[in-house]
Protein backbone atom coordinates (compact mmCIF):
# COMPACT_ATOMS: atom_id res chain seq x y z
CA UNK A 1 0.00 0.00 0.00
CA UNK A 2 1.23 3.53 -0.78
CA UNK A 3 2.57 5.42 2.19
CA UNK A 4 0.54 8.38 3.44
CA UNK A 5 2.50 11.56 2.69
CA UNK A 6 2.64 13.93 5.58
CA UNK A 7 3.96 17.32 6.66
CA UNK A 8 4.16 17.66 10.42
CA UNK A 9 3.88 21.20 11.80
CA UNK A 10 4.72 21.40 15.50
CA UNK A 11 6.17 23.32 18.44
CA UNK A 12 8.19 20.73 20.39
CA UNK A 13 7.21 20.46 23.20
CA UNK A 14 7.31 17.10 25.05
CA UNK A 15 4.18 15.61 23.49
CA UNK A 16 5.13 16.95 20.03
CA UNK A 17 8.44 15.10 20.43
CA UNK A 18 6.61 11.81 21.01
CA UNK A 19 4.40 12.50 17.98
CA UNK A 20 7.58 13.08 15.99
CA UNK A 21 8.86 9.65 17.06
CA UNK A 22 5.77 8.07 15.49
CA UNK A 23 5.77 10.29 12.40
CA UNK A 24 9.46 9.84 11.58
CA UNK A 25 9.66 6.06 11.57
CA UNK A 26 6.33 4.44 10.73
CA UNK A 27 6.20 2.24 7.63
CA UNK A 28 2.73 3.58 6.79
CA UNK A 29 3.91 7.21 6.62
CA UNK A 30 6.24 9.28 4.46
CA UNK A 31 7.26 12.32 6.47
CA UNK A 32 8.19 14.97 3.88
CA UNK A 33 9.28 17.58 6.38
CA UNK A 34 8.82 19.01 9.82
CA UNK A 35 7.82 22.64 10.15
CA UNK A 36 8.21 24.47 13.44
CA UNK A 37 6.30 27.44 14.81
CA UNK A 38 6.48 29.44 17.97
CA UNK A 39 4.16 27.92 20.56
CA UNK A 40 5.28 25.97 23.59
CA UNK A 41 8.45 28.03 23.35
CA UNK A 42 9.99 30.59 21.01
CA UNK A 43 10.60 29.59 17.40
CA UNK A 44 14.34 29.38 18.03
CA UNK A 45 13.69 26.78 20.73
CA UNK A 46 11.02 24.77 18.92
CA UNK A 47 13.01 24.53 15.66
CA UNK A 48 16.12 23.49 17.58
CA UNK A 49 14.13 20.93 19.54
CA UNK A 50 12.76 19.36 16.35
CA UNK A 51 16.37 18.99 15.13
CA UNK A 52 17.49 17.56 18.49
CA UNK A 53 14.78 14.92 18.49
CA UNK A 54 15.37 13.81 14.89
CA UNK A 55 19.12 13.64 15.47
CA UNK A 56 18.62 11.62 18.68
CA UNK A 57 16.38 9.20 16.77
CA UNK A 58 18.87 8.77 13.90
CA UNK A 59 16.46 10.44 11.44
CA UNK A 60 18.64 13.46 10.63
CA UNK A 61 17.78 13.22 6.93
CA UNK A 62 14.24 14.47 7.58
CA UNK A 63 14.32 18.24 6.94
CA UNK A 64 13.20 20.76 9.54
CA UNK A 65 11.97 24.21 8.49
CA UNK A 66 11.62 27.08 10.92
CA UNK A 67 8.48 29.12 10.36
CA UNK A 68 6.64 31.93 12.08
CA UNK A 69 7.98 33.32 15.31
CA UNK A 70 4.85 35.28 16.11
CA UNK A 71 1.09 34.65 15.88
CA UNK A 72 -0.87 36.37 13.08
CA UNK A 73 -2.62 38.99 15.21
CA UNK A 74 -2.38 38.46 18.97
CA UNK A 75 0.69 38.84 21.17
CA UNK A 76 2.91 35.81 21.67
CA UNK A 77 1.84 33.13 24.14
CA UNK A 78 4.19 30.33 25.24
CA UNK A 79 3.86 27.39 27.64
CA UNK A 80 7.12 27.46 29.58
CA UNK A 81 5.24 26.41 32.71
CA UNK A 82 4.66 22.94 31.20
CA UNK A 83 7.58 22.49 28.81
CA UNK A 84 10.31 24.45 30.58
CA UNK A 85 12.82 27.08 29.52
CA UNK A 86 14.00 25.19 26.44
CA UNK A 87 10.57 23.84 25.51
CA UNK A 88 11.98 20.34 25.97
CA UNK A 89 13.36 20.38 29.50
CA UNK A 90 14.37 17.03 30.98
CA UNK A 91 16.50 15.04 28.53
CA UNK A 92 20.20 15.80 28.11
CA UNK A 93 20.97 15.86 24.39
CA UNK A 94 24.42 15.46 22.80
CA UNK A 95 25.85 18.45 20.87
CA UNK A 96 23.59 19.36 17.98
CA UNK A 97 24.83 18.53 14.46
CA UNK A 98 21.54 19.00 12.63
CA UNK A 99 20.35 22.45 11.58
CA UNK A 100 17.07 23.74 10.19
CA UNK A 101 16.95 24.25 6.41
CA UNK A 102 17.45 27.77 5.04
CA UNK A 103 13.96 27.77 3.47
CA UNK A 104 11.14 29.27 5.57
CA UNK A 105 8.46 26.79 6.70
CA UNK A 106 5.73 28.77 4.94
CA UNK A 107 7.68 28.65 1.65
CA UNK A 108 8.26 24.92 2.13
CA UNK A 109 4.54 24.30 2.72
CA UNK A 110 3.60 26.28 -0.40
CA UNK A 111 6.24 24.69 -2.63
CA UNK A 112 5.55 21.16 -1.50
CA UNK A 113 1.77 21.37 -1.58
CA UNK A 114 1.65 23.15 -4.96
CA UNK A 115 3.88 20.50 -6.52
CA UNK A 116 1.88 17.65 -5.01
CA UNK A 117 -0.89 15.52 -6.43
CA UNK A 118 -3.16 16.56 -3.58
CA UNK A 119 -2.08 13.57 -1.55
CA UNK A 120 -0.44 15.25 1.46
CA UNK A 121 -1.97 15.38 4.92
CA UNK A 122 -0.90 18.35 7.03
CA UNK A 123 -0.80 17.54 10.73
CA UNK A 124 -0.47 20.41 13.17
CA UNK A 125 0.18 20.09 16.88
CA UNK A 126 1.01 23.67 17.73
CA UNK A 127 -0.48 27.07 16.90
CA UNK A 128 -1.61 26.91 13.25
CA UNK A 129 0.32 30.03 12.17
CA UNK A 130 2.52 28.42 9.50
CA UNK A 131 -0.33 26.73 7.66
CA UNK A 132 -2.58 29.78 7.90
CA UNK A 133 0.13 32.07 6.56
CA UNK A 134 0.77 29.64 3.70
CA UNK A 135 -2.96 29.62 2.86
CA UNK A 136 -3.08 33.41 2.88
CA UNK A 137 0.10 33.82 0.84
CA UNK A 138 -0.82 31.19 -1.75
CA UNK A 139 -4.54 30.31 -1.66
CA UNK A 140 -4.04 27.73 -4.45
CA UNK A 141 -2.53 25.35 -1.89
CA UNK A 142 -6.02 25.02 -0.39
CA UNK A 143 -7.20 22.51 -2.95
CA UNK A 144 -3.93 20.60 -2.67
CA UNK A 145 -4.26 19.78 1.02
CA UNK A 146 -5.70 16.30 1.33
CA UNK A 147 -6.70 16.78 4.94
CA UNK A 148 -5.77 18.82 8.01
CA UNK A 149 -5.43 16.87 11.25
CA UNK A 150 -4.84 19.08 14.24
CA UNK A 151 -4.35 18.73 17.94
CA UNK A 152 -6.23 21.65 19.34
CA UNK A 153 -9.44 22.93 20.78
CA UNK A 154 -12.08 21.37 22.98
CA UNK A 155 -15.85 21.16 23.02
CA UNK A 156 -15.71 21.02 26.80
CA UNK A 157 -13.20 23.00 28.88
CA UNK A 158 -9.99 24.67 27.85
CA UNK A 159 -6.59 24.24 29.44
CA UNK A 160 -5.30 27.82 29.47
CA UNK A 161 -8.57 29.62 30.07
CA UNK A 162 -11.89 28.01 30.99
CA UNK A 163 -12.82 28.32 27.32
CA UNK A 164 -9.68 27.83 25.30
CA UNK A 165 -7.06 25.21 24.58
CA UNK A 166 -3.43 26.31 24.19
CA UNK A 167 -2.81 25.68 20.46
CA UNK A 168 -5.93 27.57 19.42
CA UNK A 169 -5.56 30.34 22.00
CA UNK A 170 -1.94 30.92 20.95
CA UNK A 171 -3.15 31.88 17.47
CA UNK A 172 -6.95 31.93 17.15
CA UNK A 173 -6.92 33.88 13.88
CA UNK A 174 -4.65 31.26 12.29
CA UNK A 175 -6.98 28.48 13.44
CA UNK A 176 -9.90 30.39 11.90
CA UNK A 177 -8.08 30.59 8.54
CA UNK A 178 -7.36 26.84 8.60
CA UNK A 179 -10.85 25.79 9.70
CA UNK A 180 -12.44 27.91 6.95
CA UNK A 181 -10.09 26.83 4.17
CA UNK A 182 -12.69 24.42 2.82
CA UNK A 183 -10.55 21.35 3.37
CA UNK A 184 -11.43 18.29 5.46
CA UNK A 185 -10.43 18.99 9.04
CA UNK A 186 -10.06 16.43 11.82
CA UNK A 187 -9.94 18.15 15.20
CA UNK A 188 -8.30 16.16 17.98
CA UNK A 189 -9.18 18.20 21.04
CA UNK A 190 -8.72 17.96 24.78
CA UNK A 191 -11.95 15.95 24.97
CA UNK A 192 -10.03 12.89 23.81
CA UNK A 193 -6.40 13.76 24.58
CA UNK A 194 -7.25 14.09 28.27
CA UNK A 195 -8.15 10.39 28.18
CA UNK A 196 -4.58 9.32 27.29
CA UNK A 197 -2.90 10.09 30.60
CA UNK A 198 0.71 9.03 30.81
CA UNK A 199 0.65 7.49 34.30
CA UNK A 200 3.80 6.05 35.93
CA UNK A 201 2.82 2.49 34.88
CA UNK A 202 2.82 3.63 31.24
CA UNK A 203 6.26 5.20 31.64
CA UNK A 204 7.52 1.96 33.24
CA UNK A 205 6.04 -0.07 30.37
CA UNK A 206 7.75 2.09 27.74
CA UNK A 207 11.06 1.95 29.66
CA UNK A 208 11.06 -1.84 29.08
CA UNK A 209 11.22 -1.24 25.32
CA UNK A 210 14.82 -0.07 25.70
CA UNK A 211 15.47 1.77 22.42
CA UNK A 212 16.80 5.27 21.74
CA UNK A 213 13.21 6.42 21.38
CA UNK A 214 11.96 4.80 24.58
CA UNK A 215 14.83 6.28 26.57
CA UNK A 216 13.94 9.72 25.26
CA UNK A 217 10.27 9.05 26.01
CA UNK A 218 11.07 8.23 29.64
CA UNK A 219 13.22 11.36 30.08
CA UNK A 220 10.61 13.57 28.44
CA UNK A 221 7.75 12.17 30.48
CA UNK A 222 9.70 12.64 33.72
CA UNK A 223 9.58 16.41 33.24
CA UNK A 224 6.16 16.55 31.54
CA UNK A 225 4.35 14.53 34.21
CA UNK A 226 5.99 16.51 37.01
CA UNK A 227 4.77 19.85 35.65
CA UNK A 228 1.31 18.44 34.92
CA UNK A 229 1.11 17.32 38.53
CA UNK A 230 2.20 20.73 39.79
CA UNK A 231 -0.31 22.60 37.65
CA UNK A 232 -3.29 20.24 37.33
CA UNK A 233 -2.69 17.78 40.18
CA UNK A 234 -2.64 14.77 37.82
CA UNK A 235 -0.30 11.79 38.27
CA UNK A 236 0.22 11.66 34.52
CA UNK A 237 0.14 14.23 31.76
CA UNK A 238 -2.23 13.92 28.77
CA UNK A 239 -0.16 12.90 25.77
CA UNK A 240 -2.05 15.24 23.45
CA UNK A 241 -0.08 15.51 20.23
CA UNK A 242 0.71 11.87 19.35
CA UNK A 243 -3.02 11.20 18.98
CA UNK A 244 -2.88 13.04 15.62
CA UNK A 245 -0.24 10.73 14.15
CA UNK A 246 -1.74 7.66 15.81
CA UNK A 247 -5.01 8.44 13.97
CA UNK A 248 -3.19 8.22 10.66
CA UNK A 249 -1.73 4.85 11.64
CA UNK A 250 -5.07 3.51 12.81
CA UNK A 251 -8.09 5.33 11.36
CA UNK A 252 -10.41 3.53 13.82
CA UNK A 253 -8.49 4.70 16.88
CA UNK A 254 -10.63 7.76 17.39
CA UNK A 255 -14.39 8.19 17.03
CA UNK A 256 -15.29 11.49 15.37
CA UNK A 257 -18.50 13.42 14.88
CA UNK A 258 -19.04 16.01 12.12
CA UNK A 259 -19.72 19.41 13.66
CA UNK A 260 -19.86 23.05 12.68
CA UNK A 261 -16.86 24.58 14.46
CA UNK A 262 -16.31 28.28 14.89
CA UNK A 263 -13.28 29.84 16.54
CA UNK A 264 -14.09 32.64 18.99
CA UNK A 265 -12.21 35.71 17.74
CA UNK A 266 -14.08 38.17 19.96
CA UNK A 267 -11.12 38.96 22.19
CA UNK A 268 -13.36 38.45 25.25
CA UNK A 269 -13.18 35.74 27.92
CA UNK A 270 -13.93 33.02 25.35
CA UNK A 271 -11.24 34.18 22.90
CA UNK A 272 -9.75 31.09 21.27
CA UNK A 273 -12.61 28.76 22.14
CA UNK A 274 -13.57 26.19 19.50
CA UNK A 275 -17.36 26.49 19.52
CA UNK A 276 -18.43 23.03 18.37
CA UNK A 277 -22.08 22.62 17.47
CA UNK A 278 -22.26 19.00 18.64
CA UNK A 279 -26.06 18.86 18.48
CA UNK A 280 -26.51 20.84 15.26
CA UNK A 281 -28.44 23.68 16.96
CA UNK A 282 -27.36 26.18 14.32
CA UNK A 283 -28.34 24.07 11.32
CA UNK A 284 -25.05 24.99 9.66
CA UNK A 285 -22.94 22.60 7.62
CA UNK A 286 -20.27 20.64 9.50
CA UNK A 287 -16.78 22.10 9.10
CA UNK A 288 -14.75 19.50 11.01
CA UNK A 289 -14.77 15.94 12.19
CA UNK A 290 -14.34 16.38 15.92
CA UNK A 291 -12.85 13.57 18.00
CA UNK A 292 -15.27 12.43 20.69
CA UNK A 293 -13.73 9.16 21.89
CA UNK A 294 -10.52 7.15 21.73
CA UNK A 295 -9.51 3.53 22.23
CA UNK A 296 -7.01 4.17 25.02
CA UNK A 297 -5.34 0.70 25.25
CA UNK A 298 -4.92 0.68 21.46
CA UNK A 299 -3.28 4.12 21.66
CA UNK A 300 -0.64 2.90 24.12
CA UNK A 301 -0.04 -0.17 21.94
CA UNK A 302 0.65 2.15 18.98
CA UNK A 303 3.06 4.22 21.08
CA UNK A 304 4.90 1.13 22.27
CA UNK A 305 5.13 -0.28 18.73
CA UNK A 306 6.46 3.09 17.54
CA UNK A 307 9.17 3.15 20.21
CA UNK A 308 10.15 -0.46 19.36
CA UNK A 309 10.76 0.42 15.73
CA UNK A 310 13.84 2.41 16.79
CA UNK A 311 15.79 -0.70 17.83
CA UNK A 312 19.41 -0.20 16.77
CA UNK A 313 18.87 3.41 15.65
CA UNK A 314 19.92 6.81 16.90
CA UNK A 315 22.28 8.65 19.20
CA UNK A 316 20.77 7.02 22.25
CA UNK A 317 21.36 3.35 21.21
C1 LIG B 1 -1.21 21.44 23.42
O1 LIG B 1 -0.51 22.51 24.01
C2 LIG B 1 0.86 22.24 24.05
O2 LIG B 1 1.40 22.64 25.28
C3 LIG B 1 1.02 20.77 23.79
O3 LIG B 1 2.22 20.51 23.09
C4 LIG B 1 -0.19 20.42 22.96
O4 LIG B 1 0.06 20.59 21.58
C5 LIG B 1 -2.22 20.93 24.41
O5 LIG B 1 -3.11 21.93 24.77
CA1 LIG C 1 2.28 20.92 20.71
CSV table of C-alpha atoms and ligand atoms in Angstrom, one decimal:
chain,number,residue,atom,x,y,z
A,1,UNK,CA,0.0,0.0,0.0
A,2,UNK,CA,1.2,3.5,-0.8
A,3,UNK,CA,2.6,5.4,2.2
A,4,UNK,CA,0.5,8.4,3.4
A,5,UNK,CA,2.5,11.6,2.7
A,6,UNK,CA,2.6,13.9,5.6
A,7,UNK,CA,4.0,17.3,6.7
A,8,UNK,CA,4.2,17.7,10.4
A,9,UNK,CA,3.9,21.2,11.8
A,10,UNK,CA,4.7,21.4,15.5
A,11,UNK,CA,6.2,23.3,18.4
A,12,UNK,CA,8.2,20.7,20.4
A,13,UNK,CA,7.2,20.5,23.2
A,14,UNK,CA,7.3,17.1,25.1
A,15,UNK,CA,4.2,15.6,23.5
A,16,UNK,CA,5.1,17.0,20.0
A,17,UNK,CA,8.4,15.1,20.4
A,18,UNK,CA,6.6,11.8,21.0
A,19,UNK,CA,4.4,12.5,18.0
A,20,UNK,CA,7.6,13.1,16.0
A,21,UNK,CA,8.9,9.7,17.1
A,22,UNK,CA,5.8,8.1,15.5
A,23,UNK,CA,5.8,10.3,12.4
A,24,UNK,CA,9.5,9.8,11.6
A,25,UNK,CA,9.7,6.1,11.6
A,26,UNK,CA,6.3,4.4,10.7
A,27,UNK,CA,6.2,2.2,7.6
A,28,UNK,CA,2.7,3.6,6.8
A,29,UNK,CA,3.9,7.2,6.6
A,30,UNK,CA,6.2,9.3,4.5
A,31,UNK,CA,7.3,12.3,6.5
A,32,UNK,CA,8.2,15.0,3.9
A,33,UNK,CA,9.3,17.6,6.4
A,34,UNK,CA,8.8,19.0,9.8
A,35,UNK,CA,7.8,22.6,10.2
A,36,UNK,CA,8.2,24.5,13.4
A,37,UNK,CA,6.3,27.4,14.8
A,38,UNK,CA,6.5,29.4,18.0
A,39,UNK,CA,4.2,27.9,20.6
A,40,UNK,CA,5.3,26.0,23.6
A,41,UNK,CA,8.4,28.0,23.3
A,42,UNK,CA,10.0,30.6,21.0
A,43,UNK,CA,10.6,29.6,17.4
A,44,UNK,CA,14.3,29.4,18.0
A,45,UNK,CA,13.7,26.8,20.7
A,46,UNK,CA,11.0,24.8,18.9
A,47,UNK,CA,13.0,24.5,15.7
A,48,UNK,CA,16.1,23.5,17.6
A,49,UNK,CA,14.1,20.9,19.5
A,50,UNK,CA,12.8,19.4,16.4
A,51,UNK,CA,16.4,19.0,15.1
A,52,UNK,CA,17.5,17.6,18.5
A,53,UNK,CA,14.8,14.9,18.5
A,54,UNK,CA,15.4,13.8,14.9
A,55,UNK,CA,19.1,13.6,15.5
A,56,UNK,CA,18.6,11.6,18.7
A,57,UNK,CA,16.4,9.2,16.8
A,58,UNK,CA,18.9,8.8,13.9
A,59,UNK,CA,16.5,10.4,11.4
A,60,UNK,CA,18.6,13.5,10.6
A,61,UNK,CA,17.8,13.2,6.9
A,62,UNK,CA,14.2,14.5,7.6
A,63,UNK,CA,14.3,18.2,6.9
A,64,UNK,CA,13.2,20.8,9.5
A,65,UNK,CA,12.0,24.2,8.5
A,66,UNK,CA,11.6,27.1,10.9
A,67,UNK,CA,8.5,29.1,10.4
A,68,UNK,CA,6.6,31.9,12.1
A,69,UNK,CA,8.0,33.3,15.3
A,70,UNK,CA,4.8,35.3,16.1
A,71,UNK,CA,1.1,34.6,15.9
A,72,UNK,CA,-0.9,36.4,13.1
A,73,UNK,CA,-2.6,39.0,15.2
A,74,UNK,CA,-2.4,38.5,19.0
A,75,UNK,CA,0.7,38.8,21.2
A,76,UNK,CA,2.9,35.8,21.7
A,77,UNK,CA,1.8,33.1,24.1
A,78,UNK,CA,4.2,30.3,25.2
A,79,UNK,CA,3.9,27.4,27.6
A,80,UNK,CA,7.1,27.5,29.6
A,81,UNK,CA,5.2,26.4,32.7
A,82,UNK,CA,4.7,22.9,31.2
A,83,UNK,CA,7.6,22.5,28.8
A,84,UNK,CA,10.3,24.4,30.6
A,85,UNK,CA,12.8,27.1,29.5
A,86,UNK,CA,14.0,25.2,26.4
A,87,UNK,CA,10.6,23.8,25.5
A,88,UNK,CA,12.0,20.3,26.0
A,89,UNK,CA,13.4,20.4,29.5
A,90,UNK,CA,14.4,17.0,31.0
A,91,UNK,CA,16.5,15.0,28.5
A,92,UNK,CA,20.2,15.8,28.1
A,93,UNK,CA,21.0,15.9,24.4
A,94,UNK,CA,24.4,15.5,22.8
A,95,UNK,CA,25.8,18.5,20.9
A,96,UNK,CA,23.6,19.4,18.0
A,97,UNK,CA,24.8,18.5,14.5
A,98,UNK,CA,21.5,19.0,12.6
A,99,UNK,CA,20.3,22.5,11.6
A,100,UNK,CA,17.1,23.7,10.2
A,101,UNK,CA,17.0,24.3,6.4
A,102,UNK,CA,17.5,27.8,5.0
A,103,UNK,CA,14.0,27.8,3.5
A,104,UNK,CA,11.1,29.3,5.6
A,105,UNK,CA,8.5,26.8,6.7
A,106,UNK,CA,5.7,28.8,4.9
A,107,UNK,CA,7.7,28.7,1.7
A,108,UNK,CA,8.3,24.9,2.1
A,109,UNK,CA,4.5,24.3,2.7
A,110,UNK,CA,3.6,26.3,-0.4
A,111,UNK,CA,6.2,24.7,-2.6
A,112,UNK,CA,5.5,21.2,-1.5
A,113,UNK,CA,1.8,21.4,-1.6
A,114,UNK,CA,1.7,23.2,-5.0
A,115,UNK,CA,3.9,20.5,-6.5
A,116,UNK,CA,1.9,17.6,-5.0
A,117,UNK,CA,-0.9,15.5,-6.4
A,118,UNK,CA,-3.2,16.6,-3.6
A,119,UNK,CA,-2.1,13.6,-1.5
A,120,UNK,CA,-0.4,15.2,1.5
A,121,UNK,CA,-2.0,15.4,4.9
A,122,UNK,CA,-0.9,18.3,7.0
A,123,UNK,CA,-0.8,17.5,10.7
A,124,UNK,CA,-0.5,20.4,13.2
A,125,UNK,CA,0.2,20.1,16.9
A,126,UNK,CA,1.0,23.7,17.7
A,127,UNK,CA,-0.5,27.1,16.9
A,128,UNK,CA,-1.6,26.9,13.3
A,129,UNK,CA,0.3,30.0,12.2
A,130,UNK,CA,2.5,28.4,9.5
A,131,UNK,CA,-0.3,26.7,7.7
A,132,UNK,CA,-2.6,29.8,7.9
A,133,UNK,CA,0.1,32.1,6.6
A,134,UNK,CA,0.8,29.6,3.7
A,135,UNK,CA,-3.0,29.6,2.9
A,136,UNK,CA,-3.1,33.4,2.9
A,137,UNK,CA,0.1,33.8,0.8
A,138,UNK,CA,-0.8,31.2,-1.8
A,139,UNK,CA,-4.5,30.3,-1.7
A,140,UNK,CA,-4.0,27.7,-4.4
A,141,UNK,CA,-2.5,25.4,-1.9
A,142,UNK,CA,-6.0,25.0,-0.4
A,143,UNK,CA,-7.2,22.5,-2.9
A,144,UNK,CA,-3.9,20.6,-2.7
A,145,UNK,CA,-4.3,19.8,1.0
A,146,UNK,CA,-5.7,16.3,1.3
A,147,UNK,CA,-6.7,16.8,4.9
A,148,UNK,CA,-5.8,18.8,8.0
A,149,UNK,CA,-5.4,16.9,11.2
A,150,UNK,CA,-4.8,19.1,14.2
A,151,UNK,CA,-4.4,18.7,17.9
A,152,UNK,CA,-6.2,21.7,19.3
A,153,UNK,CA,-9.4,22.9,20.8
A,154,UNK,CA,-12.1,21.4,23.0
A,155,UNK,CA,-15.8,21.2,23.0
A,156,UNK,CA,-15.7,21.0,26.8
A,157,UNK,CA,-13.2,23.0,28.9
A,158,UNK,CA,-10.0,24.7,27.9
A,159,UNK,CA,-6.6,24.2,29.4
A,160,UNK,CA,-5.3,27.8,29.5
A,161,UNK,CA,-8.6,29.6,30.1
A,162,UNK,CA,-11.9,28.0,31.0
A,163,UNK,CA,-12.8,28.3,27.3
A,164,UNK,CA,-9.7,27.8,25.3
A,165,UNK,CA,-7.1,25.2,24.6
A,166,UNK,CA,-3.4,26.3,24.2
A,167,UNK,CA,-2.8,25.7,20.5
A,168,UNK,CA,-5.9,27.6,19.4
A,169,UNK,CA,-5.6,30.3,22.0
A,170,UNK,CA,-1.9,30.9,21.0
A,171,UNK,CA,-3.2,31.9,17.5
A,172,UNK,CA,-7.0,31.9,17.1
A,173,UNK,CA,-6.9,33.9,13.9
A,174,UNK,CA,-4.7,31.3,12.3
A,175,UNK,CA,-7.0,28.5,13.4
A,176,UNK,CA,-9.9,30.4,11.9
A,177,UNK,CA,-8.1,30.6,8.5
A,178,UNK,CA,-7.4,26.8,8.6
A,179,UNK,CA,-10.9,25.8,9.7
A,180,UNK,CA,-12.4,27.9,7.0
A,181,UNK,CA,-10.1,26.8,4.2
A,182,UNK,CA,-12.7,24.4,2.8
A,183,UNK,CA,-10.5,21.3,3.4
A,184,UNK,CA,-11.4,18.3,5.5
A,185,UNK,CA,-10.4,19.0,9.0
A,186,UNK,CA,-10.1,16.4,11.8
A,187,UNK,CA,-9.9,18.1,15.2
A,188,UNK,CA,-8.3,16.2,18.0
A,189,UNK,CA,-9.2,18.2,21.0
A,190,UNK,CA,-8.7,18.0,24.8
A,191,UNK,CA,-12.0,16.0,25.0
A,192,UNK,CA,-10.0,12.9,23.8
A,193,UNK,CA,-6.4,13.8,24.6
A,194,UNK,CA,-7.2,14.1,28.3
A,195,UNK,CA,-8.1,10.4,28.2
A,196,UNK,CA,-4.6,9.3,27.3
A,197,UNK,CA,-2.9,10.1,30.6
A,198,UNK,CA,0.7,9.0,30.8
A,199,UNK,CA,0.7,7.5,34.3
A,200,UNK,CA,3.8,6.0,35.9
A,201,UNK,CA,2.8,2.5,34.9
A,202,UNK,CA,2.8,3.6,31.2
A,203,UNK,CA,6.3,5.2,31.6
A,204,UNK,CA,7.5,2.0,33.2
A,205,UNK,CA,6.0,-0.1,30.4
A,206,UNK,CA,7.8,2.1,27.7
A,207,UNK,CA,11.1,2.0,29.7
A,208,UNK,CA,11.1,-1.8,29.1
A,209,UNK,CA,11.2,-1.2,25.3
A,210,UNK,CA,14.8,-0.1,25.7
A,211,UNK,CA,15.5,1.8,22.4
A,212,UNK,CA,16.8,5.3,21.7
A,213,UNK,CA,13.2,6.4,21.4
A,214,UNK,CA,12.0,4.8,24.6
A,215,UNK,CA,14.8,6.3,26.6
A,216,UNK,CA,13.9,9.7,25.3
A,217,UNK,CA,10.3,9.1,26.0
A,218,UNK,CA,11.1,8.2,29.6
A,219,UNK,CA,13.2,11.4,30.1
A,220,UNK,CA,10.6,13.6,28.4
A,221,UNK,CA,7.8,12.2,30.5
A,222,UNK,CA,9.7,12.6,33.7
A,223,UNK,CA,9.6,16.4,33.2
A,224,UNK,CA,6.2,16.6,31.5
A,225,UNK,CA,4.4,14.5,34.2
A,226,UNK,CA,6.0,16.5,37.0
A,227,UNK,CA,4.8,19.8,35.6
A,228,UNK,CA,1.3,18.4,34.9
A,229,UNK,CA,1.1,17.3,38.5
A,230,UNK,CA,2.2,20.7,39.8
A,231,UNK,CA,-0.3,22.6,37.6
A,232,UNK,CA,-3.3,20.2,37.3
A,233,UNK,CA,-2.7,17.8,40.2
A,234,UNK,CA,-2.6,14.8,37.8
A,235,UNK,CA,-0.3,11.8,38.3
A,236,UNK,CA,0.2,11.7,34.5
A,237,UNK,CA,0.1,14.2,31.8
A,238,UNK,CA,-2.2,13.9,28.8
A,239,UNK,CA,-0.2,12.9,25.8
A,240,UNK,CA,-2.0,15.2,23.4
A,241,UNK,CA,-0.1,15.5,20.2
A,242,UNK,CA,0.7,11.9,19.3
A,243,UNK,CA,-3.0,11.2,19.0
A,244,UNK,CA,-2.9,13.0,15.6
A,245,UNK,CA,-0.2,10.7,14.2
A,246,UNK,CA,-1.7,7.7,15.8
A,247,UNK,CA,-5.0,8.4,14.0
A,248,UNK,CA,-3.2,8.2,10.7
A,249,UNK,CA,-1.7,4.9,11.6
A,250,UNK,CA,-5.1,3.5,12.8
A,251,UNK,CA,-8.1,5.3,11.4
A,252,UNK,CA,-10.4,3.5,13.8
A,253,UNK,CA,-8.5,4.7,16.9
A,254,UNK,CA,-10.6,7.8,17.4
A,255,UNK,CA,-14.4,8.2,17.0
A,256,UNK,CA,-15.3,11.5,15.4
A,257,UNK,CA,-18.5,13.4,14.9
A,258,UNK,CA,-19.0,16.0,12.1
A,259,UNK,CA,-19.7,19.4,13.7
A,260,UNK,CA,-19.9,23.0,12.7
A,261,UNK,CA,-16.9,24.6,14.5
A,262,UNK,CA,-16.3,28.3,14.9
A,263,UNK,CA,-13.3,29.8,16.5
A,264,UNK,CA,-14.1,32.6,19.0
A,265,UNK,CA,-12.2,35.7,17.7
A,266,UNK,CA,-14.1,38.2,20.0
A,267,UNK,CA,-11.1,39.0,22.2
A,268,UNK,CA,-13.4,38.4,25.3
A,269,UNK,CA,-13.2,35.7,27.9
A,270,UNK,CA,-13.9,33.0,25.3
A,271,UNK,CA,-11.2,34.2,22.9
A,272,UNK,CA,-9.7,31.1,21.3
A,273,UNK,CA,-12.6,28.8,22.1
A,274,UNK,CA,-13.6,26.2,19.5
A,275,UNK,CA,-17.4,26.5,19.5
A,276,UNK,CA,-18.4,23.0,18.4
A,277,UNK,CA,-22.1,22.6,17.5
A,278,UNK,CA,-22.3,19.0,18.6
A,279,UNK,CA,-26.1,18.9,18.5
A,280,UNK,CA,-26.5,20.8,15.3
A,281,UNK,CA,-28.4,23.7,17.0
A,282,UNK,CA,-27.4,26.2,14.3
A,283,UNK,CA,-28.3,24.1,11.3
A,284,UNK,CA,-25.1,25.0,9.7
A,285,UNK,CA,-22.9,22.6,7.6
A,286,UNK,CA,-20.3,20.6,9.5
A,287,UNK,CA,-16.8,22.1,9.1
A,288,UNK,CA,-14.7,19.5,11.0
A,289,UNK,CA,-14.8,15.9,12.2
A,290,UNK,CA,-14.3,16.4,15.9
A,291,UNK,CA,-12.8,13.6,18.0
A,292,UNK,CA,-15.3,12.4,20.7
A,293,UNK,CA,-13.7,9.2,21.9
A,294,UNK,CA,-10.5,7.2,21.7
A,295,UNK,CA,-9.5,3.5,22.2
A,296,UNK,CA,-7.0,4.2,25.0
A,297,UNK,CA,-5.3,0.7,25.3
A,298,UNK,CA,-4.9,0.7,21.5
A,299,UNK,CA,-3.3,4.1,21.7
A,300,UNK,CA,-0.6,2.9,24.1
A,301,UNK,CA,0.0,-0.2,21.9
A,302,UNK,CA,0.6,2.1,19.0
A,303,UNK,CA,3.1,4.2,21.1
A,304,UNK,CA,4.9,1.1,22.3
A,305,UNK,CA,5.1,-0.3,18.7
A,306,UNK,CA,6.5,3.1,17.5
A,307,UNK,CA,9.2,3.1,20.2
A,308,UNK,CA,10.2,-0.5,19.4
A,309,UNK,CA,10.8,0.4,15.7
A,310,UNK,CA,13.8,2.4,16.8
A,311,UNK,CA,15.8,-0.7,17.8
A,312,UNK,CA,19.4,-0.2,16.8
A,313,UNK,CA,18.9,3.4,15.7
A,314,UNK,CA,19.9,6.8,16.9
A,315,UNK,CA,22.3,8.7,19.2
A,316,UNK,CA,20.8,7.0,22.3
A,317,UNK,CA,21.4,3.3,21.2
B,1,LIG,C1,-1.2,21.4,23.4
B,1,LIG,O1,-0.5,22.5,24.0
B,1,LIG,C2,0.9,22.2,24.1
B,1,LIG,O2,1.4,22.6,25.3
B,1,LIG,C3,1.0,20.8,23.8
B,1,LIG,O3,2.2,20.5,23.1
B,1,LIG,C4,-0.2,20.4,23.0
B,1,LIG,O4,0.1,20.6,21.6
B,1,LIG,C5,-2.2,20.9,24.4
B,1,LIG,O5,-3.1,21.9,24.8
B,2,LIG,CA1,2.3,20.9,20.7
